[in-house]
Amino acid sequence: MLPRRPYLVLGLLACFGTSGGDGWVTLPSDYVKYKGAKYAWTIAPDPLSDLGLSGGLAFAIDPAFCAQIRPEFREDVQGAGSLNLVQWVTCADINDAIARAMNTWSANHPYIHFYNVTDECIAEDNGRDCGLAEVYIDARLPAAGLEALAAFVVHNPSWRNAYSNGEQWEMGVRLPSGDTAPLDWQIKFATITFHTHLCWYLDNTFCSGLRASNESGNMRLVCSGVIFGVWAVSFLHLFYLTGRFLWLACRLGLVPGVQRILIETSKWMLPNYLCIFCLVAPPIVWFRLLLPCLECFDFEATAAHELGHLPGLAH
């Protein structure tokens, strides 16, 4: 879930001096040598500089990001047997969700904001080692041992070549107050990776209420009971009409039986239309509307969560 605003502000204020946390974020390998040291993005003394948080964080989205993660949104009907005539979740929708997650943080602190350099990085053609980007967002299958994570953040990965001063880890962080923490680590670059071995959803307006109800009670059991109960009643009605037709056909003959059943059903058109709807709708409602909310991850909330790890915040 997205953090509530008062807690978010306190968290943002703390992110410029946050001690290392758990396995969701990485630390320098010799972190234990500097007990009490923290890591954060630095602030440049020159107001015109774009170093660290000065001027905002430049982010790039991997060109293959949408193609890799969009099939995992169950709100969209994809795959074998699907006509794919309508895309309910588009790449623009996914990018907009990332932008809203970023705004969740930038709206609450003057030193945190983001700007998009994806097109520039594509033109540079260096992939995730783009020299313009300070944050790189991608999606892939999890490595061994990371299957339990929906997404994760890595600070200053060793594979990057475009570090300033040629140093992966550099000590000395200038804080927003103007003070310098000489033993703290500078964050120069970070990656946010979303995993594609699980499913996602975008519509948190609808799903948030359903998930909240599921936490306080077994909403999955209630919803499945109601939906498939309606489905079963519809099938019983269909079986009744079929049996009634066969009985009339045997008693009166095929043609008179058809005429008689048509006359009878014409008197109850609204219930019959409702029956047809209830034969078709329940599986769609359950598998495409409700089940994604109960089984999948909220993409926007996860993005906001991982962006909280970006400045160095732990859980």
mmCIF file with all atom_site columns, C-alpha atoms in Angstrom, residues 182-313:
data_model
loop_
_atom_site.group_PDB
_atom_site.id
_atom_site.type_symbol
_atom_site.label_atom_id
_atom_site.label_alt_id
_atom_site.label_comp_id
_atom_site.label_asym_id
_atom_site.label_entity_id
_atom_site.label_seq_id
_atom_site.pdbx_PDB_ins_code
_atom_site.Cartn_x
_atom_site.Cartn_y
_atom_site.Cartn_z
_atom_site.occupancy
_atom_site.B_iso_or_equiv
_atom_site.pdbx_formal_charge
_atom_site.auth_seq_id
_atom_site.auth_comp_id
_atom_site.auth_asym_id
_atom_site.auth_atom_id
_atom_site.pdbx_PDB_model_num
ATOM 1   C CA . PRO A 1 182 ? 32.647  12.432  5.462   1.00 0.00 ? 182 PRO A CA 1
ATOM 2   C CA . LEU A 1 183 ? 32.257  8.724   6.281   1.00 0.00 ? 183 LEU A CA 1
ATOM 3   C CA . ASP A 1 184 ? 28.918  8.213   4.565   1.00 0.00 ? 184 ASP A CA 1
ATOM 4   C CA . TRP A 1 185 ? 28.642  6.543   1.182   1.00 0.00 ? 185 TRP A CA 1
ATOM 5   C CA . GLN A 1 186 ? 27.455  8.324   -1.947  1.00 0.00 ? 186 GLN A CA 1
ATOM 6   C CA . ILE A 1 187 ? 24.722  6.715   -4.007  1.00 0.00 ? 187 ILE A CA 1
ATOM 7   C CA . LYS A 1 188 ? 25.618  7.488   -7.616  1.00 0.00 ? 188 LYS A CA 1
ATOM 8   C CA . PHE A 1 189 ? 23.376  5.099   -9.510  1.00 0.00 ? 189 PHE A CA 1
ATOM 9   C CA . ALA A 1 190 ? 20.572  2.644   -8.777  1.00 0.00 ? 190 ALA A CA 1
ATOM 10  C CA . THR A 1 191 ? 18.484  0.081   -10.620 1.00 0.00 ? 191 THR A CA 1
ATOM 11  C CA . ILE A 1 192 ? 14.860  -0.832  -9.934  1.00 0.00 ? 192 ILE A CA 1
ATOM 12  C CA . THR A 1 193 ? 13.958  -4.292  -11.219 1.00 0.00 ? 193 THR A CA 1
ATOM 13  C CA . PHE A 1 194 ? 10.424  -5.693  -11.445 1.00 0.00 ? 194 PHE A CA 1
ATOM 14  C CA . HIS A 1 195 ? 10.052  -9.443  -11.682 1.00 0.00 ? 195 HIS A CA 1
ATOM 15  C CA . THR A 1 196 ? 7.959   -11.081 -14.381 1.00 0.00 ? 196 THR A CA 1
ATOM 16  C CA . HIS A 1 197 ? 7.320   -14.511 -12.837 1.00 0.00 ? 197 HIS A CA 1
ATOM 17  C CA . LEU A 1 198 ? 4.252   -13.176 -11.020 1.00 0.00 ? 198 LEU A CA 1
ATOM 18  C CA . CYS A 1 199 ? 1.191   -11.156 -11.961 1.00 0.00 ? 199 CYS A CA 1
ATOM 19  C CA . TRP A 1 200 ? 0.391   -7.446  -11.580 1.00 0.00 ? 200 TRP A CA 1
ATOM 20  C CA . TYR A 1 201 ? -2.623  -5.160  -11.683 1.00 0.00 ? 201 TYR A CA 1
ATOM 21  C CA . LEU A 1 202 ? -3.028  -1.418  -12.283 1.00 0.00 ? 202 LEU A CA 1
ATOM 22  C CA . ASP A 1 203 ? -6.540  -0.606  -11.058 1.00 0.00 ? 203 ASP A CA 1
ATOM 23  C CA . ASN A 1 204 ? -5.779  0.042   -7.380  1.00 0.00 ? 204 ASN A CA 1
ATOM 24  C CA . THR A 1 205 ? -8.908  2.210   -7.064  1.00 0.00 ? 205 THR A CA 1
ATOM 25  C CA . PHE A 1 206 ? -11.058 -0.895  -7.408  1.00 0.00 ? 206 PHE A CA 1
ATOM 26  C CA . CYS A 1 207 ? -8.679  -3.442  -5.914  1.00 0.00 ? 207 CYS A CA 1
ATOM 27  C CA . SER A 1 208 ? -7.683  -1.537  -2.758  1.00 0.00 ? 208 SER A CA 1
ATOM 28  C CA . GLY A 1 209 ? -11.151 -1.888  -1.218  1.00 0.00 ? 209 GLY A CA 1
ATOM 29  C CA . LEU A 1 210 ? -11.351 -5.552  -2.149  1.00 0.00 ? 210 LEU A CA 1
ATOM 30  C CA . ARG A 1 211 ? -7.922  -6.299  -0.678  1.00 0.00 ? 211 ARG A CA 1
ATOM 31  C CA . ALA A 1 212 ? -8.757  -4.392  2.500   1.00 0.00 ? 212 ALA A CA 1
ATOM 32  C CA . SER A 1 213 ? -11.913 -6.459  2.891   1.00 0.00 ? 213 SER A CA 1
ATOM 33  C CA . ASN A 1 214 ? -9.939  -9.639  2.214   1.00 0.00 ? 214 ASN A CA 1
ATOM 34  C CA . GLU A 1 215 ? -7.511  -8.785  5.031   1.00 0.00 ? 215 GLU A CA 1
ATOM 35  C CA . SER A 1 216 ? -10.331 -8.390  7.549   1.00 0.00 ? 216 SER A CA 1
ATOM 36  C CA . GLY A 1 217 ? -12.214 -11.486 6.331   1.00 0.00 ? 217 GLY A CA 1
ATOM 37  C CA . ASN A 1 218 ? -12.098 -14.221 3.740   1.00 0.00 ? 218 ASN A CA 1
ATOM 38  C CA . MET A 1 219 ? -13.381 -12.101 0.859   1.00 0.00 ? 219 MET A CA 1
ATOM 39  C CA . ARG A 1 220 ? -12.052 -14.620 -1.658  1.00 0.00 ? 220 ARG A CA 1
ATOM 40  C CA . LEU A 1 221 ? -14.326 -17.327 -0.256  1.00 0.00 ? 221 LEU A CA 1
ATOM 41  C CA . VAL A 1 222 ? -17.320 -14.973 -0.133  1.00 0.00 ? 222 VAL A CA 1
ATOM 42  C CA . CYS A 1 223 ? -16.845 -13.675 -3.685  1.00 0.00 ? 223 CYS A CA 1
ATOM 43  C CA . SER A 1 224 ? -16.250 -17.103 -5.170  1.00 0.00 ? 224 SER A CA 1
ATOM 44  C CA . GLY A 1 225 ? -19.320 -18.459 -3.343  1.00 0.00 ? 225 GLY A CA 1
ATOM 45  C CA . VAL A 1 226 ? -21.576 -15.682 -4.627  1.00 0.00 ? 226 VAL A CA 1
ATOM 46  C CA . ILE A 1 227 ? -20.260 -15.688 -8.202  1.00 0.00 ? 227 ILE A CA 1
ATOM 47  C CA . PHE A 1 228 ? -20.234 -19.421 -8.728  1.00 0.00 ? 228 PHE A CA 1
ATOM 48  C CA . GLY A 1 229 ? -23.537 -19.744 -6.859  1.00 0.00 ? 229 GLY A CA 1
ATOM 49  C CA . VAL A 1 230 ? -25.119 -17.406 -9.423  1.00 0.00 ? 230 VAL A CA 1
ATOM 50  C CA . TRP A 1 231 ? -23.434 -19.415 -12.183 1.00 0.00 ? 231 TRP A CA 1
ATOM 51  C CA . ALA A 1 232 ? -24.819 -22.672 -10.783 1.00 0.00 ? 232 ALA A CA 1
ATOM 52  C CA . VAL A 1 233 ? -28.366 -21.265 -10.522 1.00 0.00 ? 233 VAL A CA 1
ATOM 53  C CA . SER A 1 234 ? -28.136 -20.112 -14.143 1.00 0.00 ? 234 SER A CA 1
ATOM 54  C CA . PHE A 1 235 ? -27.107 -23.584 -15.260 1.00 0.00 ? 235 PHE A CA 1
ATOM 55  C CA . LEU A 1 236 ? -29.965 -25.105 -13.272 1.00 0.00 ? 236 LEU A CA 1
ATOM 56  C CA . HIS A 1 237 ? -32.374 -22.770 -15.072 1.00 0.00 ? 237 HIS A CA 1
ATOM 57  C CA . LEU A 1 238 ? -30.831 -23.767 -18.400 1.00 0.00 ? 238 LEU A CA 1
ATOM 58  C CA . PHE A 1 239 ? -31.141 -27.462 -17.510 1.00 0.00 ? 239 PHE A CA 1
ATOM 59  C CA . TYR A 1 240 ? -34.778 -26.876 -16.527 1.00 0.00 ? 240 TYR A CA 1
ATOM 60  C CA . LEU A 1 241 ? -35.575 -25.275 -19.898 1.00 0.00 ? 241 LEU A CA 1
ATOM 61  C CA . THR A 1 242 ? -33.756 -28.089 -21.717 1.00 0.00 ? 242 THR A CA 1
ATOM 62  C CA . GLY A 1 243 ? -35.630 -30.763 -19.760 1.00 0.00 ? 243 GLY A CA 1
ATOM 63  C CA . ARG A 1 244 ? -38.924 -28.948 -20.291 1.00 0.00 ? 244 ARG A CA 1
ATOM 64  C CA . PHE A 1 245 ? -38.291 -28.856 -24.059 1.00 0.00 ? 245 PHE A CA 1
ATOM 65  C CA . LEU A 1 246 ? -37.428 -32.577 -24.202 1.00 0.00 ? 246 LEU A CA 1
ATOM 66  C CA . TRP A 1 247 ? -40.520 -33.469 -22.202 1.00 0.00 ? 247 TRP A CA 1
ATOM 67  C CA . LEU A 1 248 ? -42.790 -31.391 -24.473 1.00 0.00 ? 248 LEU A CA 1
ATOM 68  C CA . ALA A 1 249 ? -41.111 -32.806 -27.590 1.00 0.00 ? 249 ALA A CA 1
ATOM 69  C CA . CYS A 1 250 ? -41.725 -36.352 -26.390 1.00 0.00 ? 250 CYS A CA 1
ATOM 70  C CA . ARG A 1 251 ? -45.320 -35.610 -25.384 1.00 0.00 ? 251 ARG A CA 1
ATOM 71  C CA . LEU A 1 252 ? -46.454 -33.378 -28.259 1.00 0.00 ? 252 LEU A CA 1
ATOM 72  C CA . GLY A 1 253 ? -43.923 -34.091 -31.000 1.00 0.00 ? 253 GLY A CA 1
ATOM 73  C CA . LEU A 1 254 ? -40.857 -32.152 -32.096 1.00 0.00 ? 254 LEU A CA 1
ATOM 74  C CA . VAL A 1 255 ? -42.485 -29.254 -33.962 1.00 0.00 ? 255 VAL A CA 1
ATOM 75  C CA . PRO A 1 256 ? -45.385 -28.714 -31.513 1.00 0.00 ? 256 PRO A CA 1
ATOM 76  C CA . GLY A 1 257 ? -42.899 -29.065 -28.652 1.00 0.00 ? 257 GLY A CA 1
ATOM 77  C CA . VAL A 1 258 ? -40.688 -26.332 -30.096 1.00 0.00 ? 258 VAL A CA 1
ATOM 78  C CA . GLN A 1 259 ? -43.705 -24.077 -30.627 1.00 0.00 ? 259 GLN A CA 1
ATOM 79  C CA . ARG A 1 260 ? -44.891 -24.651 -27.060 1.00 0.00 ? 260 ARG A CA 1
ATOM 80  C CA . ILE A 1 261 ? -41.493 -23.958 -25.477 1.00 0.00 ? 261 ILE A CA 1
ATOM 81  C CA . LEU A 1 262 ? -41.094 -20.781 -27.564 1.00 0.00 ? 262 LEU A CA 1
ATOM 82  C CA . ILE A 1 263 ? -44.489 -19.540 -26.391 1.00 0.00 ? 263 ILE A CA 1
ATOM 83  C CA . GLU A 1 264 ? -43.580 -20.266 -22.772 1.00 0.00 ? 264 GLU A CA 1
ATOM 84  C CA . THR A 1 265 ? -40.134 -18.669 -22.898 1.00 0.00 ? 265 THR A CA 1
ATOM 85  C CA . SER A 1 266 ? -41.490 -15.584 -24.676 1.00 0.00 ? 266 SER A CA 1
ATOM 86  C CA . LYS A 1 267 ? -43.531 -14.834 -21.561 1.00 0.00 ? 267 LYS A CA 1
ATOM 87  C CA . TRP A 1 268 ? -40.366 -14.710 -19.439 1.00 0.00 ? 268 TRP A CA 1
ATOM 88  C CA . MET A 1 269 ? -37.884 -12.912 -21.695 1.00 0.00 ? 269 MET A CA 1
ATOM 89  C CA . LEU A 1 270 ? -36.257 -10.779 -18.976 1.00 0.00 ? 270 LEU A CA 1
ATOM 90  C CA . PRO A 1 271 ? -35.399 -13.770 -16.715 1.00 0.00 ? 271 PRO A CA 1
ATOM 91  C CA . ASN A 1 272 ? -34.120 -15.646 -19.759 1.00 0.00 ? 272 ASN A CA 1
ATOM 92  C CA . TYR A 1 273 ? -31.878 -12.750 -20.806 1.00 0.00 ? 273 TYR A CA 1
ATOM 93  C CA . LEU A 1 274 ? -30.632 -12.541 -17.224 1.00 0.00 ? 274 LEU A CA 1
ATOM 94  C CA . CYS A 1 275 ? -29.913 -16.264 -17.296 1.00 0.00 ? 275 CYS A CA 1
ATOM 95  C CA . ILE A 1 276 ? -27.837 -15.900 -20.466 1.00 0.00 ? 276 ILE A CA 1
ATOM 96  C CA . PHE A 1 277 ? -25.884 -13.029 -18.904 1.00 0.00 ? 277 PHE A CA 1
ATOM 97  C CA . CYS A 1 278 ? -25.245 -15.032 -15.728 1.00 0.00 ? 278 CYS A CA 1
ATOM 98  C CA . LEU A 1 279 ? -23.996 -17.964 -17.785 1.00 0.00 ? 279 LEU A CA 1
ATOM 99  C CA . VAL A 1 280 ? -21.347 -15.808 -19.476 1.00 0.00 ? 280 VAL A CA 1
ATOM 100 C CA . ALA A 1 281 ? -20.376 -13.141 -16.923 1.00 0.00 ? 281 ALA A CA 1
ATOM 101 C CA . PRO A 1 282 ? -19.302 -15.007 -13.734 1.00 0.00 ? 282 PRO A CA 1
ATOM 102 C CA . PRO A 1 283 ? -16.079 -16.574 -15.128 1.00 0.00 ? 283 PRO A CA 1
ATOM 103 C CA . ILE A 1 284 ? -15.070 -13.233 -16.658 1.00 0.00 ? 284 ILE A CA 1
ATOM 104 C CA . VAL A 1 285 ? -15.793 -11.319 -13.451 1.00 0.00 ? 285 VAL A CA 1
ATOM 105 C CA . TRP A 1 286 ? -13.944 -13.868 -11.322 1.00 0.00 ? 286 TRP A CA 1
ATOM 106 C CA . PHE A 1 287 ? -10.852 -14.572 -13.415 1.00 0.00 ? 287 PHE A CA 1
ATOM 107 C CA . ARG A 1 288 ? -10.378 -11.126 -15.019 1.00 0.00 ? 288 ARG A CA 1
ATOM 108 C CA . LEU A 1 289 ? -11.752 -8.727  -12.434 1.00 0.00 ? 289 LEU A CA 1
ATOM 109 C CA . LEU A 1 290 ? -11.643 -10.113 -8.894  1.00 0.00 ? 290 LEU A CA 1
ATOM 110 C CA . LEU A 1 291 ? -8.898  -12.751 -8.892  1.00 0.00 ? 291 LEU A CA 1
ATOM 111 C CA . PRO A 1 292 ? -6.157  -10.357 -10.117 1.00 0.00 ? 292 PRO A CA 1
ATOM 112 C CA . CYS A 1 293 ? -6.921  -8.083  -7.146  1.00 0.00 ? 293 CYS A CA 1
ATOM 113 C CA . LEU A 1 294 ? -6.623  -10.991 -4.708  1.00 0.00 ? 294 LEU A CA 1
ATOM 114 C CA . GLU A 1 295 ? -3.610  -12.790 -6.198  1.00 0.00 ? 295 GLU A CA 1
ATOM 115 C CA . CYS A 1 296 ? -1.517  -10.182 -8.013  1.00 0.00 ? 296 CYS A CA 1
ATOM 116 C CA . PHE A 1 297 ? 0.677   -7.251  -6.945  1.00 0.00 ? 297 PHE A CA 1
ATOM 117 C CA . ASP A 1 298 ? -0.318  -3.596  -7.124  1.00 0.00 ? 298 ASP A CA 1
ATOM 118 C CA . PHE A 1 299 ? 2.157   -2.255  -9.679  1.00 0.00 ? 299 PHE A CA 1
ATOM 119 C CA . GLU A 1 300 ? 1.915   1.418   -8.715  1.00 0.00 ? 300 GLU A CA 1
ATOM 120 C CA . ALA A 1 301 ? 2.185   0.719   -4.976  1.00 0.00 ? 301 ALA A CA 1
ATOM 121 C CA . THR A 1 302 ? 5.174   -1.566  -5.572  1.00 0.00 ? 302 THR A CA 1
ATOM 122 C CA . ALA A 1 303 ? 6.846   1.146   -7.671  1.00 0.00 ? 303 ALA A CA 1
ATOM 123 C CA . ALA A 1 304 ? 6.269   3.684   -4.884  1.00 0.00 ? 304 ALA A CA 1
ATOM 124 C CA . HIS A 1 305 ? 7.667   1.200   -2.357  1.00 0.00 ? 305 HIS A CA 1
ATOM 125 C CA . GLU A 1 306 ? 10.837  0.567   -4.379  1.00 0.00 ? 306 GLU A CA 1
ATOM 126 C CA . LEU A 1 307 ? 11.302  4.293   -4.976  1.00 0.00 ? 307 LEU A CA 1
ATOM 127 C CA . GLY A 1 308 ? 11.446  4.587   -1.194  1.00 0.00 ? 308 GLY A CA 1
ATOM 128 C CA . HIS A 1 309 ? 14.462  2.254   -1.215  1.00 0.00 ? 309 HIS A CA 1
ATOM 129 C CA . LEU A 1 310 ? 16.050  4.403   -3.912  1.00 0.00 ? 310 LEU A CA 1
ATOM 130 C CA . PRO A 1 311 ? 17.284  7.146   -1.498  1.00 0.00 ? 311 PRO A CA 1
ATOM 131 C CA . GLY A 1 312 ? 18.474  4.508   0.974   1.00 0.00 ? 312 GLY A CA 1
ATOM 132 C CA . LEU A 1 313 ? 15.403  3.851   3.092   1.00 0.00 ? 313 LEU A CA 1
#
